[in-house]
CSV table of C-alpha atoms in Angstrom, one decimal:
chain,number,residue,atom,x,y,z
A,10,MET,CA,0.0,0.1,-0.1
A,11,VAL,CA,1.3,3.5,-0.9
A,12,ARG,CA,0.2,6.9,0.5
A,13,SER,CA,1.2,10.1,-0.9
A,14,ARG,CA,1.0,13.7,0.0
A,15,GLN,CA,0.3,14.4,-3.7
A,16,ALA,CA,-2.2,11.6,-4.1
A,17,GLU,CA,-4.8,14.0,-5.5
A,18,SER,CA,-2.9,15.2,-8.5
A,19,PRO,CA,-2.2,12.5,-11.2
A,20,ALA,CA,1.2,10.8,-11.2
A,21,PRO,CA,3.5,12.0,-13.6
A,22,LYS,CA,4.4,9.8,-16.8
A,23,GLY,CA,8.0,9.1,-15.2
A,24,VAL,CA,6.4,7.9,-11.6
A,25,GLU,CA,4.1,5.7,-13.5
A,26,GLN,CA,6.8,4.1,-15.7
A,27,ARG,CA,8.9,3.5,-12.5
A,28,LYS,CA,6.0,1.8,-10.8
A,29,ARG,CA,5.5,-0.5,-14.1
A,30,ALA,CA,9.3,-1.1,-13.6
A,31,GLY,CA,8.9,-2.1,-9.8
A,32,ALA,CA,5.9,-4.4,-10.8
A,33,TRP,CA,7.8,-6.2,-13.4
A,34,LEU,CA,10.9,-6.5,-11.0
A,35,GLN,CA,8.4,-8.0,-8.6
A,36,GLU,CA,7.0,-10.4,-11.0
A,37,ARG,CA,10.5,-11.6,-11.9
A,38,ARG,CA,11.5,-11.9,-8.4
A,39,LYS,CA,8.5,-14.1,-7.7
A,40,ALA,CA,9.2,-16.2,-10.8
A,41,ALA,CA,12.7,-16.8,-9.5
A,42,GLY,CA,11.0,-17.9,-6.3
A,43,LEU,CA,12.6,-15.4,-3.9
A,44,SER,CA,11.3,-13.5,-1.1
A,45,GLN,CA,12.4,-9.9,-0.9
A,46,ILE,CA,15.1,-10.8,2.0
A,47,GLU,CA,16.3,-13.7,-0.2
A,48,LEU,CA,17.0,-11.3,-3.1
A,49,ALA,CA,18.5,-8.8,-0.9
A,50,GLN,CA,21.0,-11.5,0.5
A,51,ARG,CA,22.0,-12.5,-3.1
A,52,LEU,CA,22.7,-8.8,-3.7
A,53,GLY,CA,24.9,-8.7,-0.6
A,54,LEU,CA,22.5,-5.9,0.9
A,55,LYS,CA,22.5,-5.6,4.8
A,56,TYR,CA,18.6,-4.9,4.7
A,57,TYR,CA,15.8,-5.8,2.3
A,58,THR,CA,14.2,-2.4,2.3
A,59,PHE,CA,15.8,-1.3,-0.8
A,60,ILE,CA,14.2,-3.9,-2.7
A,61,SER,CA,11.0,-2.7,-1.5
A,62,GLN,CA,11.6,0.7,-2.3
A,63,VAL,CA,12.4,-0.3,-6.0
A,64,GLU,CA,9.4,-2.7,-6.3
A,65,ASN,CA,7.1,-0.1,-5.0
A,66,GLY,CA,8.1,2.3,-7.7
A,67,PHE,CA,10.1,4.9,-5.6
A,68,GLY,CA,13.6,3.8,-6.3
A,69,ARG,CA,15.6,2.7,-9.5
A,70,VAL,CA,18.0,-0.3,-9.8
A,71,PRO,CA,21.3,1.5,-9.9
A,72,ASN,CA,23.2,1.1,-13.1
A,73,ASP,CA,26.3,-0.3,-11.2
A,74,SER,CA,24.1,-3.3,-9.6
A,75,MET,CA,22.1,-4.0,-12.7
A,76,GLU,CA,24.2,-7.0,-13.7
A,77,ALA,CA,23.8,-8.6,-10.1
A,78,TRP,CA,20.1,-7.9,-10.1
A,79,ALA,CA,19.8,-9.7,-13.4
A,80,ARG,CA,21.9,-12.7,-12.4
A,81,ALA,CA,19.9,-12.8,-9.1
A,82,LEU,CA,16.6,-12.9,-11.0
A,83,ASN,CA,17.6,-15.5,-13.7
A,84,VAL,CA,17.5,-12.8,-16.6
A,85,ALA,CA,20.2,-12.5,-19.1
A,86,PRO,CA,22.0,-9.1,-18.2
A,87,ALA,CA,21.5,-7.5,-21.4
A,88,GLU,CA,17.9,-8.4,-21.8
A,89,PHE,CA,17.4,-7.1,-18.1
A,90,ALA,CA,19.1,-3.8,-18.8
A,91,ARG,CA,17.2,-3.2,-21.9
A,92,HIS,CA,13.7,-3.9,-20.3
A,93,LEU,CA,14.5,-1.4,-17.5
A,94,LEU,CA,15.7,1.2,-19.8
A,95,ALA,CA,12.3,1.1,-21.7
A,96,PHE,CA,10.9,2.1,-18.1
A,97,TYR,CA,13.4,4.2,-17.0
A,98,GLU,CA,14.5,6.0,-20.2
A,99,PRO,CA,11.7,5.5,-22.7
A,100,GLU,CA,13.1,8.1,-25.3
A,101,LEU,CA,16.6,6.6,-25.0
A,102,HIS,CA,15.2,3.2,-25.4
A,103,LYS,CA,13.2,4.4,-28.3
A,104,LEU,CA,16.3,5.8,-30.1
A,105,LEU,CA,18.4,2.9,-29.4
A,106,PHE,CA,16.1,0.0,-30.0
A,107,GLU,CA,13.0,1.3,-31.8
A,108,VAL,CA,13.9,3.9,-34.4
A,109,THR,CA,15.0,2.6,-37.6
A,110,PRO,CA,17.9,4.2,-39.5
B,15,MET,CA,25.3,-3.7,44.8
B,16,SER,CA,22.0,-3.0,43.3
B,17,ILE,CA,21.0,-3.1,39.8
B,18,VAL,CA,18.7,-0.4,38.2
B,19,GLU,CA,16.5,-1.9,35.8
B,20,PHE,CA,15.8,0.2,32.9
B,21,PRO,CA,12.3,0.1,31.4
B,22,GLN,CA,12.1,-1.7,27.9
B,23,ARG,CA,11.4,0.7,25.1
B,24,SER,CA,8.2,-0.1,23.4
B,25,PHE,CA,8.4,-0.4,19.7
B,26,PRO,CA,4.9,-0.4,17.6
B,27,ALA,CA,4.3,-3.9,16.2
B,28,SER,CA,5.2,-4.4,12.6
B,29,GLY,CA,2.6,-2.4,10.3
B,30,ALA,CA,1.8,0.9,9.5
B,31,TRP,CA,3.4,4.1,10.9
B,32,SER,CA,1.8,5.3,14.0
B,33,ALA,CA,0.5,8.9,14.0
B,34,GLU,CA,3.2,9.8,16.3
B,35,GLU,CA,6.2,8.2,13.9
B,36,LEU,CA,4.6,9.8,10.7
B,37,GLN,CA,4.6,13.2,12.8
B,38,ALA,CA,8.1,12.8,13.9
B,39,LEU,CA,9.3,11.9,10.2
B,40,ILE,CA,7.4,14.8,8.7
B,41,ALA,CA,8.9,17.2,11.1
B,42,LEU,CA,12.4,15.5,10.8
B,43,PHE,CA,12.3,16.0,7.1
B,44,ARG,CA,10.1,19.0,7.0
B,45,ALA,CA,9.7,19.2,3.2
B,46,GLU,CA,11.3,22.1,1.6
B,47,GLY,CA,10.2,23.5,-1.8
B,48,GLU,CA,9.1,20.8,-3.9
B,49,THR,CA,10.0,17.8,-2.0
B,50,SER,CA,6.9,15.7,-0.6
B,51,PHE,CA,6.5,12.2,0.8
B,52,ALA,CA,5.0,9.0,0.3
B,53,THR,CA,4.4,5.9,2.5
B,54,GLY,CA,4.4,2.3,1.5
B,55,ALA,CA,5.4,-1.2,3.1
B,56,THR,CA,7.7,-4.3,2.4
B,57,GLU,CA,6.1,-7.3,1.7
B,58,HIS,CA,6.5,-8.4,5.3
B,59,GLY,CA,4.5,-5.4,6.1
B,60,ASP,CA,7.2,-3.4,7.6
B,61,PRO,CA,6.4,0.4,7.1
B,62,GLN,CA,8.5,2.7,4.8
B,63,PHE,CA,8.7,6.5,4.6
B,64,TYR,CA,9.8,8.0,1.1
B,65,LEU,CA,11.2,11.5,1.0
B,66,LEU,CA,10.7,12.4,-2.6
B,67,GLY,CA,12.6,14.9,-4.8
B,68,PRO,CA,11.0,17.6,-7.1
B,69,ALA,CA,8.7,17.2,-9.9
B,70,PRO,CA,8.3,15.8,-12.3
B,71,ALA,CA,10.6,12.8,-11.5
B,72,HIS,CA,9.7,12.6,-7.8
B,73,ASP,CA,12.6,10.1,-7.4
B,74,CYS,CA,13.1,9.0,-3.9
B,75,VAL,CA,15.7,10.8,-2.0
B,76,LEU,CA,15.7,9.0,1.3
B,77,CYS,CA,13.8,6.2,2.5
B,78,VAL,CA,13.2,5.3,6.2
B,79,SER,CA,12.0,1.8,7.1
B,80,ARG,CA,11.3,0.4,10.7
B,81,LEU,CA,12.2,-3.1,10.9
B,82,ALA,CA,11.7,-4.8,14.1
B,83,GLN,CA,13.4,-2.5,16.7
B,84,THR,CA,15.5,-0.6,14.1
B,85,TYR,CA,15.0,2.4,11.8
B,86,VAL,CA,17.0,2.2,8.6
B,87,LEU,CA,17.9,5.2,6.6
B,88,GLU,CA,18.8,4.8,3.1
B,89,ASP,CA,19.3,6.9,0.0
B,90,GLY,CA,17.4,6.6,-3.2
B,91,GLU,CA,20.1,4.3,-4.7
B,92,GLY,CA,19.9,1.8,-1.7
B,93,ARG,CA,23.0,3.1,0.3
B,94,LEU,CA,22.7,2.4,3.9
B,95,ILE,CA,22.8,5.8,5.7
B,96,GLY,CA,22.2,4.9,9.1
B,97,GLU,CA,20.3,2.7,11.6
B,98,THR,CA,19.1,3.8,14.8
B,99,PRO,CA,16.7,2.6,17.5
B,100,THR,CA,15.1,6.1,17.7
B,101,LEU,CA,14.0,8.4,15.1
B,102,ASP,CA,15.9,11.1,17.0
B,103,GLY,CA,19.0,9.3,16.0
B,104,PHE,CA,19.0,10.4,12.5
B,105,ALA,CA,20.4,13.5,13.7
B,106,VAL,CA,23.8,12.0,14.1
B,107,GLU,CA,23.5,9.7,10.9
B,108,ALA,CA,22.3,12.5,8.7
B,109,ALA,CA,25.3,14.6,9.9
B,110,ARG,CA,27.7,11.8,9.2
B,111,ALA,CA,25.9,11.3,5.8
B,112,ALA,CA,26.2,15.1,4.8
B,113,VAL,CA,29.8,15.0,5.7
B,114,ARG,CA,30.7,11.8,3.9
B,115,GLY,CA,28.7,13.0,0.8
B,116,SER,CA,26.2,11.5,-1.4
B,117,ARG,CA,26.1,11.1,-5.2
B,118,SER,CA,22.6,12.6,-5.4
B,119,LEU,CA,22.8,16.6,-5.1
B,120,VAL,CA,19.1,16.5,-3.9
B,121,GLY,CA,19.9,13.8,-1.3
B,122,ARG,CA,23.0,15.7,-0.1
B,123,LEU,CA,20.9,19.0,0.2
B,124,ALA,CA,18.0,17.3,2.1
B,125,LEU,CA,20.6,15.7,4.6
B,126,LEU,CA,22.1,18.9,4.9
B,127,TRP,CA,19.0,20.6,5.5
B,128,VAL,CA,18.0,18.2,8.3
B,129,THR,CA,21.4,18.4,9.7
B,130,VAL,CA,21.2,22.3,10.0
B,131,ARG,CA,17.8,22.4,11.2
B,132,LEU,CA,18.7,19.8,14.0
B,133,THR,CA,21.6,21.4,15.0
B,134,ILE,CA,19.9,24.9,15.2
B,135,GLU,CA,17.1,23.3,17.4
B,136,GLU,CA,19.7,21.2,19.5
B,137,LYS,CA,22.3,23.8,20.3
B,138,LEU,CA,20.6,27.3,19.8
B,139,GLU,CA,17.1,26.8,21.3
B,140,PRO,CA,18.3,25.9,24.8
B,141,ILE,CA,20.5,29.2,24.6
B,142,PHE,CA,17.2,31.3,23.6
B,143,GLU,CA,15.5,29.6,26.3
B,144,GLU,CA,18.2,30.4,28.8
B,145,SER,CA,18.4,34.1,27.7
B,146,GLN,CA,14.5,34.3,28.2
B,147,GLU,CA,14.9,32.8,31.6
B,148,LEU,CA,17.5,35.4,32.5
B,149,LEU,CA,15.6,38.1,31.1
B,150,VAL,CA,12.5,37.0,33.1
B,151,ARG,CA,14.6,37.0,36.4
B,152,VAL,CA,16.4,40.3,35.7
B,153,VAL,CA,13.9,42.6,34.1
B,154,PRO,CA,11.7,43.0,37.2
B,155,GLN,CA,14.7,43.7,39.3
B,156,VAL,CA,15.8,46.3,36.9
B,157,ALA,CA,12.2,47.8,36.7
B,158,ALA,CA,12.0,47.9,40.7
B,159,PHE,CA,15.5,49.3,40.8
B,160,VAL,CA,14.3,52.3,38.2
């Protein structure tokens, strides 16, 4: 459950995309049969709270730990990064992977 | 030799933030400018408080979570800033983090703001209170003398 001071105003597109990314990550984690605590352990985090922060759509998977996340979730790192880029930087993703020369 | 038994601190059971905790967090990270906050929970029901950066991104700048008997403070990239049994303990943690520096400018500014505000409240307010007490005692005597 998420409560926000700005709940009355519609969420900006970037926020919505981050929430979609969080939902996708949660789906991948569950598919890998991991709890938030187990994923945090695999990533070498002391607490599992950052996993929740990301899955709730408030944080992003940092670039420098994207490969570790991908491997922990049994997803090919390149595919994982490309998928998250579509949520986090849709314009860049479009330029890199969708626009034909 | 007698042993003094200190009372156990009572922590709220895992679940949503209590009104007192929420009030303390809002006061601690009193939103400046365009910052705002949101609350959520982990899959185990541990409450989280997100301090959000300016629009339109509203990225998470700081996240406070309550796990059993510990409050955990992290930045928006998952770096552990501090852990403390009381919310007041974040004054020290925030000061340390501000000195150490964070890659996020908004996060650094937020931490710096918290540190400065807490320092003012902790150090200067007692001085002002002391001055006021002194005035209350001295002014009637001066008035009587005049």
